[in-house]
PDB file of C-alpha atoms in Angstrom:
ATOM      1  CA  VAL A   1       0.303   0.062  -0.129  1.00 93.00           C
ATOM      2  CA  GLN A   2       1.237   3.343  -0.878  1.00 96.00           C
ATOM      3  CA  LEU A   3       0.073   6.422   0.379  1.00 97.00           C
ATOM      4  CA  GLN A   4       0.005   9.849  -0.274  1.00 96.00           C
ATOM      5  CA  ALA A   5      -0.756  13.031   1.308  1.00 95.00           C
ATOM      6  CA  SER A   6      -1.469  16.530   0.914  1.00 94.00           C
ATOM      7  CA  GLY A   7      -2.789  19.577   1.851  1.00 95.00           C
ATOM      8  CA  GLY A   8      -0.882  20.637   5.385  1.00 94.00           C
ATOM      9  CA  GLY A   9       0.361  24.612   5.457  1.00 97.00           C
ATOM     10  CA  LEU A  10       0.357  27.629   7.329  1.00 98.00           C
ATOM     11  CA  VAL A  11      -3.077  28.438   9.510  1.00 98.00           C
ATOM     12  CA  GLN A  12      -3.684  31.037  12.232  1.00 98.00           C
ATOM     13  CA  ALA A  13      -5.061  29.675  15.650  1.00 98.00           C
ATOM     14  CA  GLY A  14      -8.607  29.456  14.940  1.00 98.00           C
ATOM     15  CA  GLY A  15      -8.299  28.391  11.423  1.00 98.00           C
ATOM     16  CA  SER A  16      -9.276  25.016   9.338  1.00 98.00           C
ATOM     17  CA  LEU A  17      -7.189  22.985   7.402  1.00 98.00           C
ATOM     18  CA  ARG A  18      -8.181  19.781   5.302  1.00 98.00           C
ATOM     19  CA  LEU A  19      -5.700  16.938   4.563  1.00 98.00           C
ATOM     20  CA  SER A  20      -5.833  14.473   1.712  1.00 98.00           C
ATOM     21  CA  CYS A  21      -4.389  11.196   1.498  1.00 97.00           C
ATOM     22  CA  VAL A  22      -5.063   9.052  -1.574  1.00 97.00           C
ATOM     23  CA  ALA A  23      -4.128   5.171  -1.178  1.00 96.00           C
ATOM     24  CA  SER A  24      -3.059   2.698  -4.222  1.00 95.00           C
ATOM     25  CA  GLY A  25      -1.531  -0.631  -4.551  1.00 93.00           C
ATOM     26  CA  SER A  26      -3.243  -3.299  -2.458  1.00 90.00           C
ATOM     27  CA  THR A  27      -6.258  -0.977  -1.109  1.00 90.00           C
ATOM     28  CA  ASP A  28      -8.707  -4.010  -0.688  1.00 91.00           C
ATOM     29  CA  SER A  29      -6.277  -5.150   2.227  1.00 91.00           C
ATOM     30  CA  ILE A  30      -7.201  -2.115   3.891  1.00 92.00           C
ATOM     31  CA  VAL A  31      -9.036  -2.620   7.364  1.00 93.00           C
ATOM     32  CA  ALA A  32      -8.457   1.076   8.702  1.00 95.00           C
ATOM     33  CA  MET A  33      -6.983   4.158   7.989  1.00 96.00           C
ATOM     34  CA  GLY A  34      -5.681   6.979   9.942  1.00 97.00           C
ATOM     35  CA  TRP A  35      -3.790  10.130  10.942  1.00 98.00           C
ATOM     36  CA  TYR A  36      -0.973  10.170  12.513  1.00 98.00           C
ATOM     37  CA  ARG A  37       0.926  13.325  13.846  1.00 98.00           C
ATOM     38  CA  GLN A  38       4.449  14.043  15.297  1.00 98.00           C
ATOM     39  CA  VAL A  39       6.479  17.083  16.546  1.00 97.00           C
ATOM     40  CA  PRO A  40      10.093  16.740  17.282  1.00 94.00           C
ATOM     41  CA  GLY A  41      11.356  14.744  20.378  1.00 95.00           C
ATOM     42  CA  LYS A  42       7.933  13.584  20.459  1.00 96.00           C
ATOM     43  CA  GLN A  43       6.423   9.663  19.667  1.00 96.00           C
ATOM     44  CA  ARG A  44       4.135   9.743  16.973  1.00 96.00           C
ATOM     45  CA  GLU A  45       0.586   9.906  18.515  1.00 96.00           C
ATOM     46  CA  LEU A  46      -2.984   8.895  16.941  1.00 96.00           C
ATOM     47  CA  VAL A  47      -5.106  11.579  16.120  1.00 97.00           C
ATOM     48  CA  ALA A  48      -7.861  10.048  13.741  1.00 97.00           C
ATOM     49  CA  ALA A  49      -8.894   6.726  12.789  1.00 97.00           C
ATOM     50  CA  ILE A  50     -11.523   4.962  10.450  1.00 96.00           C
ATOM     51  CA  SER A  51     -12.565   1.564   9.698  1.00 93.00           C
ATOM     52  CA  SER A  52     -13.904   0.115   6.646  1.00 89.00           C
ATOM     53  CA  GLY A  53     -17.392   0.433   7.684  1.00 89.00           C
ATOM     54  CA  GLY A  54     -16.633   3.977   8.552  1.00 90.00           C
ATOM     55  CA  ASN A  55     -17.052   4.369  12.144  1.00 93.00           C
ATOM     56  CA  PRO A  56     -14.529   7.095  13.396  1.00 95.00           C
ATOM     57  CA  ASN A  57     -12.376   7.407  16.279  1.00 94.00           C
ATOM     58  CA  TYR A  58     -11.075  10.484  17.879  1.00 96.00           C
ATOM     59  CA  PRO A  59      -8.197  10.885  20.878  1.00 94.00           C
ATOM     60  CA  ASP A  60      -9.875  13.392  23.497  1.00 95.00           C
ATOM     61  CA  PRO A  61      -6.959  16.549  21.806  1.00 94.00           C
ATOM     62  CA  VAL A  62      -8.890  16.419  18.795  1.00 96.00           C
ATOM     63  CA  LYS A  63     -12.703  15.183  19.598  1.00 96.00           C
ATOM     64  CA  GLY A  64     -15.163  17.593  18.356  1.00 97.00           C
ATOM     65  CA  ARG A  65     -12.275  19.524  16.037  1.00 98.00           C
ATOM     66  CA  PHE A  66     -11.291  16.988  13.788  1.00 98.00           C
ATOM     67  CA  THR A  67     -13.453  15.139  11.545  1.00 98.00           C
ATOM     68  CA  ILE A  68     -11.940  12.007   9.459  1.00 98.00           C
ATOM     69  CA  SER A  69     -13.745  10.851   6.427  1.00 97.00           C
ATOM     70  CA  ARG A  70     -13.323   8.289   3.649  1.00 95.00           C
ATOM     71  CA  ASP A  71     -14.034   7.923  -0.063  1.00 93.00           C
ATOM     72  CA  LYS A  72     -13.567   4.576  -1.012  1.00 90.00           C
ATOM     73  CA  THR A  73     -14.587   5.234  -4.663  1.00 92.00           C
ATOM     74  CA  LYS A  74     -11.341   7.587  -4.565  1.00 94.00           C
ATOM     75  CA  ASN A  75      -9.450   5.418  -2.350  1.00 93.00           C
ATOM     76  CA  THR A  76      -8.981   8.694  -0.406  1.00 95.00           C
ATOM     77  CA  VAL A  77      -9.184   9.550   3.538  1.00 97.00           C
ATOM     78  CA  TYR A  78      -9.724  13.353   4.832  1.00 98.00           C
ATOM     79  CA  LEU A  79      -8.813  15.014   7.980  1.00 98.00           C
ATOM     80  CA  GLN A  80     -11.011  18.195   8.492  1.00 98.00           C
ATOM     81  CA  MET A  81      -9.026  20.335  11.079  1.00 98.00           C
ATOM     82  CA  ASN A  82     -11.159  22.794  12.710  1.00 98.00           C
ATOM     83  CA  ASN A  83     -10.548  25.378  15.437  1.00 98.00           C
ATOM     84  CA  LEU A  84      -6.519  24.746  15.346  1.00 98.00           C
ATOM     85  CA  LYS A  85      -4.701  25.620  18.225  1.00 97.00           C
ATOM     86  CA  PRO A  86      -0.984  26.135  18.029  1.00 97.00           C
ATOM     87  CA  GLU A  87      -0.426  22.596  20.034  1.00 96.00           C
ATOM     88  CA  ASP A  88      -1.658  21.252  16.922  1.00 97.00           C
ATOM     89  CA  THR A  89       1.382  22.358  15.068  1.00 98.00           C
ATOM     90  CA  ALA A  90       3.326  18.765  13.948  1.00 98.00           C
ATOM     91  CA  VAL A  91       4.053  16.752  10.653  1.00 98.00           C
ATOM     92  CA  TYR A  92       0.908  14.861   9.981  1.00 98.00           C
ATOM     93  CA  TYR A  93       1.294  11.066   8.728  1.00 98.00           C
ATOM     94  CA  CYS A  94      -1.386   9.525   6.897  1.00 97.00           C
ATOM     95  CA  ALA A  95      -1.470   5.505   7.672  1.00 97.00           C
ATOM     96  CA  ALA A  96      -3.153   2.560   6.893  1.00 97.00           C
ATOM     97  CA  ALA A  97      -3.961  -0.918   8.799  1.00 95.00           C
ATOM     98  CA  ASN A  98      -4.041  -4.537   7.109  1.00 92.00           C
ATOM     99  CA  GLN A  99      -5.363  -6.128  10.229  1.00 92.00           C
ATOM    100  CA  ARG A 100      -6.344  -6.007  13.669  1.00 89.00           C
ATOM    101  CA  LYS A 101      -5.050  -7.168  16.830  1.00 88.00           C
ATOM    102  CA  PHE A 102      -6.733  -7.563  20.389  1.00 88.00           C
ATOM    103  CA  GLY A 103      -9.008  -4.898  19.405  1.00 84.00           C
ATOM    104  CA  GLN A 104      -6.311  -2.390  17.639  1.00 88.00           C
ATOM    105  CA  TYR A 105      -5.563  -1.748  14.284  1.00 92.00           C
ATOM    106  CA  GLU A 106      -1.864  -2.120  13.076  1.00 93.00           C
ATOM    107  CA  PHE A 107      -0.921   0.463  11.215  1.00 95.00           C
ATOM    108  CA  GLY A 108       1.580  -0.786   8.969  1.00 94.00           C
ATOM    109  CA  HIS A 109       1.816   1.694   6.134  1.00 96.00           C
ATOM    110  CA  PHE A 110       2.647   5.366   6.668  1.00 96.00           C
ATOM    111  CA  GLY A 111       2.334   7.974   3.700  1.00 94.00           C
ATOM    112  CA  GLN A 112       5.238  10.740   3.860  1.00 93.00           C
ATOM    113  CA  GLY A 113       4.752  13.500   6.197  1.00 94.00           C
ATOM    114  CA  THR A 114       2.881  16.781   5.547  1.00 97.00           C
ATOM    115  CA  GLN A 115       3.950  19.698   8.039  1.00 97.00           C
ATOM    116  CA  VAL A 116       0.712  21.843   9.694  1.00 98.00           C
ATOM    117  CA  THR A 117       1.734  24.838  11.270  1.00 98.00           C
ATOM    118  CA  VAL A 118      -0.446  26.976  13.710  1.00 98.00           C
ATOM    119  CA  SER A 119       0.652  29.842  14.536  1.00 97.00           C
ATOM    120  CA  SER A 120      -0.843  31.943  17.744  1.00 93.00           C
TER     121      SER A 120
END
């Protein structure tokens, strides 16, 4: 599976951005897609995930502000980010999972990152 992300940029606090990610290759094997983010010196963290059935999942820091959606016909997943905060500044990575273990999706495929910078 190959993933190509786009849509990052610079935005003021309170603004919005939409990230897009197109999957190619063995897309039939994907059971979930997601978005991670990472800042220097910290571990990559999952910010949104969506199952093949369309069920989204968000951690508390972004709940109510971020929305993940998926267009299966285009093999594309989106991340709509509203009310952005300076602490959302990070490199965002698209991810795909081929399997689930112990109730958790195993995201084994990552695209190149796209920088999101939120100024105060």
